Short mmCIF file of C-alpha atoms in Angstrom, two decimals:
data_model
loop_
_atom_site.label_atom_id
_atom_site.label_comp_id
_atom_site.label_asym_id
_atom_site.label_seq_id
_atom_site.Cartn_x
_atom_site.Cartn_y
_atom_site.Cartn_z
CA UNK A 1 -11.65 25.27 -6.15
CA UNK A 2 -11.54 22.74 -3.34
CA UNK A 3 -13.81 22.88 -0.30
CA UNK A 4 -10.99 22.83 2.24
CA UNK A 5 -7.26 23.05 2.57
CA UNK A 6 -7.10 19.25 3.05
CA UNK A 7 -9.02 18.64 -0.17
CA UNK A 8 -6.75 21.07 -2.00
CA UNK A 9 -3.63 19.32 -0.67
CA UNK A 10 -5.09 15.92 -1.59
CA UNK A 11 -5.74 17.06 -5.18
CA UNK A 12 -2.23 18.51 -5.40
CA UNK A 13 -0.86 15.20 -4.11
CA UNK A 14 -2.93 13.21 -6.60
CA UNK A 15 -1.80 15.30 -9.56
CA UNK A 16 1.87 15.15 -8.53
CA UNK A 17 1.62 11.39 -7.91
CA UNK A 18 0.21 10.73 -11.38
CA UNK A 19 2.70 13.05 -13.10
CA UNK A 20 5.80 11.83 -11.25
CA UNK A 21 4.56 8.23 -10.80
CA UNK A 22 5.55 8.33 -7.13
CA UNK A 23 3.95 9.70 -3.98
CA UNK A 24 5.58 13.07 -3.17
CA UNK A 25 7.31 13.29 0.21
CA UNK A 26 6.54 16.96 0.87
CA UNK A 27 2.76 16.63 1.30
CA UNK A 28 1.07 17.75 4.51
CA UNK A 29 -1.38 14.86 4.62
CA UNK A 30 -2.39 12.24 7.15
CA UNK A 31 -1.13 8.64 6.73
CA UNK A 32 -4.56 7.55 5.49
CA UNK A 33 -4.44 10.12 2.69
CA UNK A 34 -0.92 9.02 1.74
CA UNK A 35 -2.16 5.43 1.68
CA UNK A 36 -4.95 6.48 -0.72
CA UNK A 37 -2.38 8.11 -2.99
CA UNK A 38 -0.19 4.98 -2.97
CA UNK A 39 -3.30 2.89 -3.82
CA UNK A 40 -4.14 5.24 -6.69
CA UNK A 41 -0.55 4.96 -7.94
CA UNK A 42 -0.65 1.14 -7.73
CA UNK A 43 -3.94 1.08 -9.67
CA UNK A 44 -2.52 3.43 -12.31
CA UNK A 45 0.59 1.24 -12.67
CA UNK A 46 -1.64 -1.84 -13.03
CA UNK A 47 -3.81 -0.03 -15.58
CA UNK A 48 -0.82 1.06 -17.61
CA UNK A 49 0.71 -2.41 -17.49
CA UNK A 50 -2.46 -4.02 -18.86
CA UNK A 51 -3.77 -1.34 -21.22
CA UNK A 52 -0.87 -0.90 -23.61
CA UNK A 53 1.26 -3.21 -25.68
CA UNK A 54 4.36 -4.51 -23.92
CA UNK A 55 7.10 -1.91 -23.68
CA UNK A 56 10.67 -2.58 -24.52
CA UNK A 57 12.37 -4.37 -21.60
CA UNK A 58 14.47 -1.36 -20.62
CA UNK A 59 11.38 0.88 -20.24
CA UNK A 60 8.89 -1.63 -18.77
CA UNK A 61 7.02 -0.55 -15.65
CA UNK A 62 7.37 -3.36 -13.09
CA UNK A 63 4.09 -4.73 -11.73
CA UNK A 64 3.69 -3.99 -8.07
CA UNK A 65 2.16 -6.73 -5.87
CA UNK A 66 -0.84 -5.75 -3.74
CA UNK A 67 1.24 -6.22 -0.57
CA UNK A 68 3.45 -3.25 -1.56
CA UNK A 69 2.91 -0.20 0.65
CA UNK A 70 4.53 3.25 0.40
CA UNK A 71 5.57 3.18 4.06
CA UNK A 72 8.74 3.53 6.11
CA UNK A 73 10.31 0.69 8.08
CA UNK A 74 8.59 1.82 11.30
CA UNK A 75 5.23 2.31 9.55
CA UNK A 76 5.49 -1.19 8.05
CA UNK A 77 6.00 -2.66 11.53
CA UNK A 78 2.93 -0.79 12.81
CA UNK A 79 0.88 -1.83 9.79
CA UNK A 80 1.67 -5.50 10.37
CA UNK A 81 0.92 -5.17 14.09
CA UNK A 82 -2.52 -3.67 13.36
CA UNK A 83 -3.23 -6.26 10.65
CA UNK A 84 -2.70 -9.54 12.51
CA UNK A 85 -4.61 -12.30 10.74
CA UNK A 86 -4.57 -10.66 7.28
CA UNK A 87 -0.94 -11.46 6.45
CA UNK A 88 2.47 -10.97 8.01
CA UNK A 89 4.65 -9.67 5.17
CA UNK A 90 4.80 -6.37 3.27
CA UNK A 91 6.98 -4.96 0.54
CA UNK A 92 7.97 -1.32 0.91
CA UNK A 93 10.42 1.13 -0.65
CA UNK A 94 13.97 0.24 0.22
CA UNK A 95 15.84 2.55 2.53
CA UNK A 96 18.99 1.66 0.63
CA UNK A 97 18.20 3.47 -2.62
CA UNK A 98 17.45 1.04 -5.44
CA UNK A 99 15.07 -1.81 -4.83
CA UNK A 100 12.62 -2.63 -2.09
CA UNK A 101 12.59 -4.05 1.41
CA UNK A 102 10.52 -6.88 2.82
CA UNK A 103 9.23 -6.56 6.38
CA UNK A 104 7.89 -9.63 8.18
CA UNK A 105 6.21 -10.13 11.55
CA UNK A 106 5.86 -13.48 13.27
CA UNK A 107 5.22 -14.65 16.82
CA UNK A 108 7.13 -17.44 18.53
CA UNK A 109 6.31 -18.46 22.11
CA UNK A 110 4.62 -15.10 22.70
CA UNK A 111 7.58 -13.11 21.37
CA UNK A 112 7.12 -10.92 18.31
CA UNK A 113 9.85 -11.33 15.70
CA UNK A 114 10.20 -8.48 13.21
CA UNK A 115 12.58 -8.95 10.30
CA UNK A 116 13.61 -6.69 7.43
CA UNK A 117 15.16 -7.99 4.21
CA UNK A 118 16.88 -6.05 1.46
CA UNK A 119 15.90 -6.72 -2.15
CA UNK A 120 18.21 -5.01 -4.65
CA UNK A 121 17.09 -4.02 -8.13
CA UNK A 122 19.51 -5.27 -10.81
CA UNK A 123 19.31 -5.18 -14.59
CA UNK A 124 15.87 -6.65 -15.28
CA UNK A 125 15.25 -8.31 -11.95
CA UNK A 126 15.87 -8.42 -8.22
CA UNK A 127 18.34 -10.06 -5.86
CA UNK A 128 17.16 -10.98 -2.37
CA UNK A 129 20.04 -10.21 0.00
CA UNK A 130 20.06 -13.29 2.26
CA UNK A 131 22.83 -15.81 3.13
CA UNK A 132 22.54 -17.43 -0.29
CA UNK A 133 21.41 -14.62 -2.57
CA UNK A 134 18.37 -15.44 -4.68
CA UNK A 135 17.59 -13.85 -8.04
CA UNK A 136 13.99 -13.09 -9.10
CA UNK A 137 12.66 -11.60 -12.32
CA UNK A 138 9.75 -9.72 -10.69
CA UNK A 139 8.42 -8.49 -7.38
CA UNK A 140 5.72 -11.18 -7.57
CA UNK A 141 8.53 -13.76 -7.61
CA UNK A 142 10.10 -12.06 -4.57
CA UNK A 143 6.83 -12.50 -2.67
CA UNK A 144 6.54 -16.10 -3.90
CA UNK A 145 10.12 -16.84 -2.73
CA UNK A 146 9.34 -15.70 0.83
CA UNK A 147 6.06 -17.67 0.94
CA UNK A 148 7.66 -20.87 -0.41
CA UNK A 149 10.88 -20.58 1.61
CA UNK A 150 8.87 -20.20 4.83
CA UNK A 151 6.63 -23.15 3.87
CA UNK A 152 3.66 -20.80 3.88
CA UNK A 153 4.19 -19.30 7.33
CA UNK A 154 4.87 -15.92 5.68
CA UNK A 155 1.87 -14.57 3.78
CA UNK A 156 1.50 -11.22 1.98
CA UNK A 157 -0.68 -8.69 3.77
CA UNK A 158 -4.14 -8.50 2.26
CA UNK A 159 -5.64 -5.06 2.01
CA UNK A 160 -8.80 -4.53 4.00
CA UNK A 161 -11.75 -2.83 2.42
CA UNK A 162 -14.60 -1.40 4.41
CA UNK A 163 -18.12 -2.61 3.66
CA UNK A 164 -19.78 0.60 4.87
CA UNK A 165 -19.17 4.25 4.19
CA UNK A 166 -17.60 6.11 7.13
CA UNK A 167 -16.35 9.68 7.11
CA UNK A 168 -15.62 12.71 9.27
CA UNK A 169 -17.97 15.60 8.69
CA UNK A 170 -17.13 19.19 9.58
CA UNK A 171 -19.90 21.39 10.99
CA UNK A 172 -19.68 24.73 9.18
CA UNK A 173 -21.11 26.78 12.05
CA UNK A 174 -18.94 25.75 14.97
CA UNK A 175 -16.16 23.79 13.19
CA UNK A 176 -16.86 20.59 15.12
CA UNK A 177 -15.89 17.27 13.58
CA UNK A 178 -18.37 14.41 13.71
CA UNK A 179 -17.71 10.76 12.81
CA UNK A 180 -20.50 9.59 10.50
CA UNK A 181 -21.51 6.16 9.30
CA UNK A 182 -23.65 6.12 6.20
CA UNK A 183 -26.15 3.27 6.45
CA UNK A 184 -27.66 1.91 3.24
CA UNK A 185 -31.13 3.26 2.53
CA UNK A 186 -33.95 1.03 3.69
CA UNK A 187 -36.40 -0.10 1.06
CA UNK A 188 -39.92 1.16 1.58
CA UNK A 189 -42.26 -1.64 2.71
CA UNK A 190 -44.47 -2.93 -0.05
CA UNK A 191 -48.18 -2.65 0.70
CA UNK A 192 -49.92 -5.96 1.26
CA UNK A 193 -53.16 -6.45 -0.76
#
């Protein structure tokens, strides 16, 4: 039994994500929870890719770069806006069915330029849908293509990790929520002889 409805929904989402190997779309969770599920899925895909012998090419699970986020086009734009300085390019599920999309954010003379690129999945690789189509064998190569073609001005978004524990605590008596920061325990002073 879970402590709350949110915890129950999170466990349901986690189980479905691991069984179906994709984040379900019918979950009633906040964006942060969905992000946690997509992170768990990425880690599971990485674990599976490194913990077993290579699969046959037709059944291989493609490695997902760390700049891949399970977000919509609009969410990707918001993510890049909130993450200025940590990268300006994300990969996300493609709105066109097969493949992925690349969303970039750059500033020129004070004007924000948002761009979206289609990357189609074909056979055992990807085709970047630009003026002169470019073929890549992996998503890592897709990222590398954008970095190299932009002479380094496009950089994959680096995930940010918190260095301190923060959480919302629910008061059982009056159902008030409180934002808590868990400070590391202080070492007891050693007695001086």
